[in-house]
Structure formats: C-alpha cells, structure tokens
Tab-separated table of C-alpha atoms in Angstrom:
chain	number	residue	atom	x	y	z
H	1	UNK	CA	82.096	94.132	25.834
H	2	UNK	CA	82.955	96.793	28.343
H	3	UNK	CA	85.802	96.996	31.186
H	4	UNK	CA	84.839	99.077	33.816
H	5	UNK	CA	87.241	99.035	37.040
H	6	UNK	CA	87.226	100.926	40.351
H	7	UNK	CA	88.883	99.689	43.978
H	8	UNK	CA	86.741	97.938	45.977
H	9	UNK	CA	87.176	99.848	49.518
H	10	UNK	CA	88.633	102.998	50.424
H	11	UNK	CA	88.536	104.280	53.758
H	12	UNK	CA	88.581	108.041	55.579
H	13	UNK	CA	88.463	110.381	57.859
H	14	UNK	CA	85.275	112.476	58.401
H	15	UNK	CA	86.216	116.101	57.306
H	16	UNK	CA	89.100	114.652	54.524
H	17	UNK	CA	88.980	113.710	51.048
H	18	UNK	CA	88.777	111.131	49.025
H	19	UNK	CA	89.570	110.227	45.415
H	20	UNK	CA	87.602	107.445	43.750
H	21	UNK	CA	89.361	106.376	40.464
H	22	UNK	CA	87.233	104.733	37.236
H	23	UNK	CA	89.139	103.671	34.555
H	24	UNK	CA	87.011	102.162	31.554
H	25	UNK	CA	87.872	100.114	27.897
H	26	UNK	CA	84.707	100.369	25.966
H	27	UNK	CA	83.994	100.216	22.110
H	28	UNK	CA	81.878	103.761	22.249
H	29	UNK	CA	81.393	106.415	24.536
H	30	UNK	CA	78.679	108.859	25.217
H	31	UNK	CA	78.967	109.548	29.041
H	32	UNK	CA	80.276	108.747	32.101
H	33	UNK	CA	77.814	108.599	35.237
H	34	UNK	CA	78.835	108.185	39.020
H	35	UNK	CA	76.007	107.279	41.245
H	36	UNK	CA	75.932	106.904	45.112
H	37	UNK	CA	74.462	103.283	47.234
H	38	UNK	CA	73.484	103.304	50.596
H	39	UNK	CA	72.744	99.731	51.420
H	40	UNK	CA	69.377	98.321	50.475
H	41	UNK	CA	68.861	101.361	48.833
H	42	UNK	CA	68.703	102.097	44.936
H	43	UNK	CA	71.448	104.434	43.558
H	44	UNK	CA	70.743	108.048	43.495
H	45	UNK	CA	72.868	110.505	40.390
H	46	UNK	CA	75.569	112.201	41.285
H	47	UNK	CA	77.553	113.480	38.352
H	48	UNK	CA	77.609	113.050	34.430
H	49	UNK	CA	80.464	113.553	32.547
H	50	UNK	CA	80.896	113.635	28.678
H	51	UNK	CA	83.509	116.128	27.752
H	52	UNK	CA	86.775	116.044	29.097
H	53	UNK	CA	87.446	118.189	32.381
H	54	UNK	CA	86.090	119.051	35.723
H	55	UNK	CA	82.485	119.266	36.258
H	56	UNK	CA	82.012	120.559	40.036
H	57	UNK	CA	78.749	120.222	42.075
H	58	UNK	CA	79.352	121.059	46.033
H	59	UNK	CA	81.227	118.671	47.851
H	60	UNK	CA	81.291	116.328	44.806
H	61	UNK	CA	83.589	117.018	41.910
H	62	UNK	CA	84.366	114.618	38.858
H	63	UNK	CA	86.713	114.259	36.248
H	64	UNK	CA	87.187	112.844	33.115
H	65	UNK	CA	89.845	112.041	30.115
H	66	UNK	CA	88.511	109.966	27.190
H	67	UNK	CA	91.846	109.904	25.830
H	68	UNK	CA	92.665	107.797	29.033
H	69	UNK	CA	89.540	106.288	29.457
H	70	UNK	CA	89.922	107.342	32.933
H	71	UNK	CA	87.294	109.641	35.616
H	72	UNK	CA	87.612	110.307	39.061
H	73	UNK	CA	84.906	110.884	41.347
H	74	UNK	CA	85.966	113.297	44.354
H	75	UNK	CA	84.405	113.634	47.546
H	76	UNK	CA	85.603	117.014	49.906
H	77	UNK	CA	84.529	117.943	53.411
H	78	UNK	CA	83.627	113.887	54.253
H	79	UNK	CA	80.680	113.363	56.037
H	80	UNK	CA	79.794	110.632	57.561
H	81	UNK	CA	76.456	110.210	55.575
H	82	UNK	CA	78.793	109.604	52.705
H	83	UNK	CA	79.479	106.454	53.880
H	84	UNK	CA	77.899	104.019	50.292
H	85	UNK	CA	79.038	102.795	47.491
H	86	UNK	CA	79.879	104.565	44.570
H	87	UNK	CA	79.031	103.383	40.997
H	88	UNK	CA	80.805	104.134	38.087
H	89	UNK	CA	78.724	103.703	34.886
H	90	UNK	CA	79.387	104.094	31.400
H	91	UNK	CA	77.003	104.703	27.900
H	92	UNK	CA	78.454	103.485	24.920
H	93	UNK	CA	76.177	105.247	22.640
H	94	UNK	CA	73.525	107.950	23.002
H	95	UNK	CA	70.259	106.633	24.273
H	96	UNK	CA	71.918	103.290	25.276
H	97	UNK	CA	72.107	101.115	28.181
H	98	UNK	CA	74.666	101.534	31.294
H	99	UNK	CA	77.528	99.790	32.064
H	100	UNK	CA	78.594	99.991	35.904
H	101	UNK	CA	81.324	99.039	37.622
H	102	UNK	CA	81.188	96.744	40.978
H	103	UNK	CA	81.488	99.811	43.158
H	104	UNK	CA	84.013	101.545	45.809
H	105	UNK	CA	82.612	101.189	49.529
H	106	UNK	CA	83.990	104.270	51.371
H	107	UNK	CA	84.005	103.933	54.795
H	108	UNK	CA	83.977	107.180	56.464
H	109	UNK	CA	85.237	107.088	60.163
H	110	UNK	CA	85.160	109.530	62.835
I	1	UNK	CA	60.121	115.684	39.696
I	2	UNK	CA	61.302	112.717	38.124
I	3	UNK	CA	60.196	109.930	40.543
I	4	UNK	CA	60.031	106.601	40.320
I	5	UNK	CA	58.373	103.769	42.635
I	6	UNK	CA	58.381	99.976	43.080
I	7	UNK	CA	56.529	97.738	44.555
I	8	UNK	CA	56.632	95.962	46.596
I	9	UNK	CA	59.676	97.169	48.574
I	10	UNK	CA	59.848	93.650	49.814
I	11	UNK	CA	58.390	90.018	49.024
I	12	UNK	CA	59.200	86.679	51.026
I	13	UNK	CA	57.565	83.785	48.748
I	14	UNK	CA	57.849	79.914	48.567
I	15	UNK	CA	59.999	78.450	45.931
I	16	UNK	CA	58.477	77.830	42.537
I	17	UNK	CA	55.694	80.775	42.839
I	18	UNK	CA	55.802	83.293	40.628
I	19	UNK	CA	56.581	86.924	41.704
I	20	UNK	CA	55.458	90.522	39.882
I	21	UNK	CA	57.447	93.220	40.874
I	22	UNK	CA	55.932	96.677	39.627
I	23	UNK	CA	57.819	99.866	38.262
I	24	UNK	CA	56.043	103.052	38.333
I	25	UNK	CA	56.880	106.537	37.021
I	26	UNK	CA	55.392	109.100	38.779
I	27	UNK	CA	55.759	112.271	37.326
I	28	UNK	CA	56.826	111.592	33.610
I	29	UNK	CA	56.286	109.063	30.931
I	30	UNK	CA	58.813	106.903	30.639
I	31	UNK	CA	59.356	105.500	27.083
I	32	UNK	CA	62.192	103.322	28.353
I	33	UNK	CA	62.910	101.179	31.336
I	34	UNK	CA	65.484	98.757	32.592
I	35	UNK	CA	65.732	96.108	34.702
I	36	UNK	CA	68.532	95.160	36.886
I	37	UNK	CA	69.419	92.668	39.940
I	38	UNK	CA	72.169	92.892	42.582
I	39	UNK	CA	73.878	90.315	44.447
I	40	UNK	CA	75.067	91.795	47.885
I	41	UNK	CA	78.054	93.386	47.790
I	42	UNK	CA	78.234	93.340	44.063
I	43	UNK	CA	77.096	95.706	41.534
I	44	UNK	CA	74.115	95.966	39.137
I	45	UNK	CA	73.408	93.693	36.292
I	46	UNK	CA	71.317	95.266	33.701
I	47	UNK	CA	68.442	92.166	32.959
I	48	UNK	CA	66.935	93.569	30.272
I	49	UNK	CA	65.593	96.948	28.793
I	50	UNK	CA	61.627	97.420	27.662
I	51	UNK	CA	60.697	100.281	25.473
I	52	UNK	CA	57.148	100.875	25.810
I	53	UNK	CA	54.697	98.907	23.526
I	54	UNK	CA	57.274	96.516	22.358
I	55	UNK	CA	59.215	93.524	24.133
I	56	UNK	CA	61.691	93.694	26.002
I	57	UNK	CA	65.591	92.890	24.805
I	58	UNK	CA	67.101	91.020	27.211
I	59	UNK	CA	70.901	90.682	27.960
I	60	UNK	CA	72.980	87.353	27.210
I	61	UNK	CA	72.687	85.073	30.051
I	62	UNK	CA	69.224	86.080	31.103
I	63	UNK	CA	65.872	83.743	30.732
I	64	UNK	CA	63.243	85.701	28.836
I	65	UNK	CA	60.663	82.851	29.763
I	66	UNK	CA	61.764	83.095	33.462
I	67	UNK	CA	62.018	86.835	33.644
I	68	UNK	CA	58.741	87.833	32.057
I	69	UNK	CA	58.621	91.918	31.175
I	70	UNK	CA	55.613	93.952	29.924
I	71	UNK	CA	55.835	97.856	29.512
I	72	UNK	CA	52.276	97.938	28.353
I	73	UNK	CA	51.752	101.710	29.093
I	74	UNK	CA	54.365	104.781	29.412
I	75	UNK	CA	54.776	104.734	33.020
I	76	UNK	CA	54.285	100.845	33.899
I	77	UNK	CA	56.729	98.450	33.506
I	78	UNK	CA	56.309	94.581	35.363
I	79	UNK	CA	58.890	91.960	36.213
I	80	UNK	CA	57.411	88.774	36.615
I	81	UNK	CA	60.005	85.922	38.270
I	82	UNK	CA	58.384	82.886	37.400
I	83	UNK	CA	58.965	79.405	39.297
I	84	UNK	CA	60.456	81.277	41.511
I	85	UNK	CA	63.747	79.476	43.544
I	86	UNK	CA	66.083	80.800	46.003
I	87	UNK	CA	69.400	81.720	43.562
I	88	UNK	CA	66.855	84.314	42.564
I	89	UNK	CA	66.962	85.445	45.946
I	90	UNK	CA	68.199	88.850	45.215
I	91	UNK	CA	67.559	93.276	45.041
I	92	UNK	CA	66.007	93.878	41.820
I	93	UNK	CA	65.954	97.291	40.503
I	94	UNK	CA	63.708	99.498	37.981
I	95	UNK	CA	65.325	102.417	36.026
I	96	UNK	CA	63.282	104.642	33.942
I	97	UNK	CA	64.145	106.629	31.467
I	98	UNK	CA	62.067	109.056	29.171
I	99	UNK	CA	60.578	112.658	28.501
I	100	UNK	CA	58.287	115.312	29.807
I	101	UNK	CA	60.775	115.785	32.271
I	102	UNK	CA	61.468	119.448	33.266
I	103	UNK	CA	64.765	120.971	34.584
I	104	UNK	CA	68.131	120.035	33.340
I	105	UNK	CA	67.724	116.475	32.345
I	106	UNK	CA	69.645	116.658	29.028
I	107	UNK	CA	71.823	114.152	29.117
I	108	UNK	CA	69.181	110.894	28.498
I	109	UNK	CA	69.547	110.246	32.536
I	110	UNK	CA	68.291	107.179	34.306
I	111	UNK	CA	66.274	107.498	37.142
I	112	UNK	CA	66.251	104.720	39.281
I	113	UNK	CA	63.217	103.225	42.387
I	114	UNK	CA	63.843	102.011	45.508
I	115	UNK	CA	64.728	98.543	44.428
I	116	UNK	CA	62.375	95.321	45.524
I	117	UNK	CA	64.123	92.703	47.926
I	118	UNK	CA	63.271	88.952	46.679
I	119	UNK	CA	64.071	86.362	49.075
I	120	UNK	CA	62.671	83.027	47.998
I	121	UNK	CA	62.551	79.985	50.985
C-alpha cells in the first residue's frame, strides 16, 4: 500500500507564503501530482513532478526528492482565492492509478 | 481542451433507488476513467477504474454489484449506485484519462469533472 502524509491546516497572510510539505512511502514511483479543492468543487492540476528538483509555474512552485520521498508544494504572493485544499497525489507506475493524500486546507486571511 | 462533465451536478433521491451518475469527455477520447467519492473534509477515494470496452477493476473494499460501472464508448463512462441508502450520501467524482489531447499533456494526466453531490433521505 501507499503512505501519503501532508498537515491538515495551515494558515496565512494574504500577500505571504506558504510551504505545503508531502512526504510519501510507496512501492513504485512515476510522479508526483499536487492538485488544488475549492469546496464542492472537483480538483483542478497544479503541478507534476517526476524528476528531482524545482519545477516553477507563477505563483506556484514544487519540489521534489525521491531519495526522501518528500515534495513541497509552494504558494508565493497569497491570494485570497487560494484559499482550498491542496492534494498531494502519487503514481506508482506509469499509466497507473493515483494515490492522494487527505489534503492541507490553507486558510488565507486578510 | 481537455474537458470533462458530469451529470448531474446534484441528485436528492429516496433511499433504496438507484442513482446513474454520467461522466462525459468533451473534447478527447478517453480510454480510461476513474471513479472516486469524498467524504467532507476528507480526501478522494479512488472506487474503481474502467478502461473502455472492458469492466471495470474495482478497489478492495468497494461493492462491484452496488457500484455498477459501464465505459461502453471512449468518452462515456456511468456510475450506477444501486439501492441507494444514506452512508452513500456523498461527492462522487469522474477522472478521465486518455489521448487525442493536444498541448503538453505528456505526463498520462488526469483530468477531473465537476463532481456529482449524492444525498440520499
């Protein structure tokens, strides 16, 4: 089976960042996906991640060591929009199913 | 591109009806598409995945006799929640994944619909 673990909650400031950590224990890997949740909503793509390093996309950056089984999904210049959940999801192998984690609310305040 | 629809967004039904819940992809053909349900406040839980023309695998814990799947064509894909009663009160979710898709998508991504709310009385 698969361990996938992120905090629950984190909360901040509009106009700050924030740091959403992922760590994962899975037999295989072939990618690591973050996706955003607005409530009631279905989860939209934010980032993929299969080789090791920084992969940068505007606001939202994200990181990952498979040596440490660990990713980080960072959020700059907080919005208040931002406000969801974010899902960490892994692929064991290529063309398989995801694995997500049970989410990190951010709550951004003004 | 790369769109995918539900429906209905939203169904209110007595307990033990049965429910379909419709997964559409708009603009490609999806040869695979999964399933999933979420509990408020807690994350998804892949039900099963359906590759098209073949049935569906479902994941350990889930009823294949309750949860009734067809992918009969490359963009449809159908839940069915049969005898329907209110634990499966819940957000289900379609994810397609498959090809003719243009841009960047090289990395086998899902794309997901708006989700179907299920509340059963």
């Amino acid at each position: 089976g698969q361990n996938i673990d992120q905090p629950t909650e984190m909360t901040a400031t509009e106009g700050a960042i924030v740091q959403i950590n992922c760590t994962y224990q899975t037999s295989g890997f072939n990618g690591l996906f973050w996706y955003q949740q607005h409530a009631g909503e279905a989860p939209t793509f934010l980032s993929y991640n299969v080789l090791d390093g920084l992969e940068e996309k505007g606001r939202f950056s994200s990181f990952l060591s498979r040596s440490k089984g660990y990713s980080y999904l960072l959020l700059k210049e907080l919005q208040m929009k931002d406000s969801a959940s974010y899902l960490c999801a892994v692929r064991e192998r290529s063309w398989g199913k995801l694995q997500f984690g049970a989410g990190t609310q951010v709550v951004v305040t003004p | 591109g790369a769109v995918v629809s539900q429906h209905p967004s939203r169904v209110i039904c007595k307990s033990g009806t049965s429910v379909k819940i419709e997964c559409r992809s708009l603009d490609f053909q999806a040869t695979t598409m999964f399933w999933y349900r979420q509990f408020p406040k807690q994350s998804l839980m892949l039900m099963a995945t359906s590759n098209e023309g073949s049935k569906a695998t479902y994941e350990q814990g889930v009823e294949k006799d309750k949860f009734l799947i067809n992918h009969a064509s490359l963009t449809l894909s159908t839940l069915t929640v049969t005898s329907a009663h209110p634990e499966d009160s819940s957000f289900y979710i379609c994810s397609a994944r498959g090809t003719g898709l243009a841009g960047g998508y090289s990395y086998n991504e899902q794309f997901f619909g708006p989700g179907t709310r299920l509340t059963v009385l």
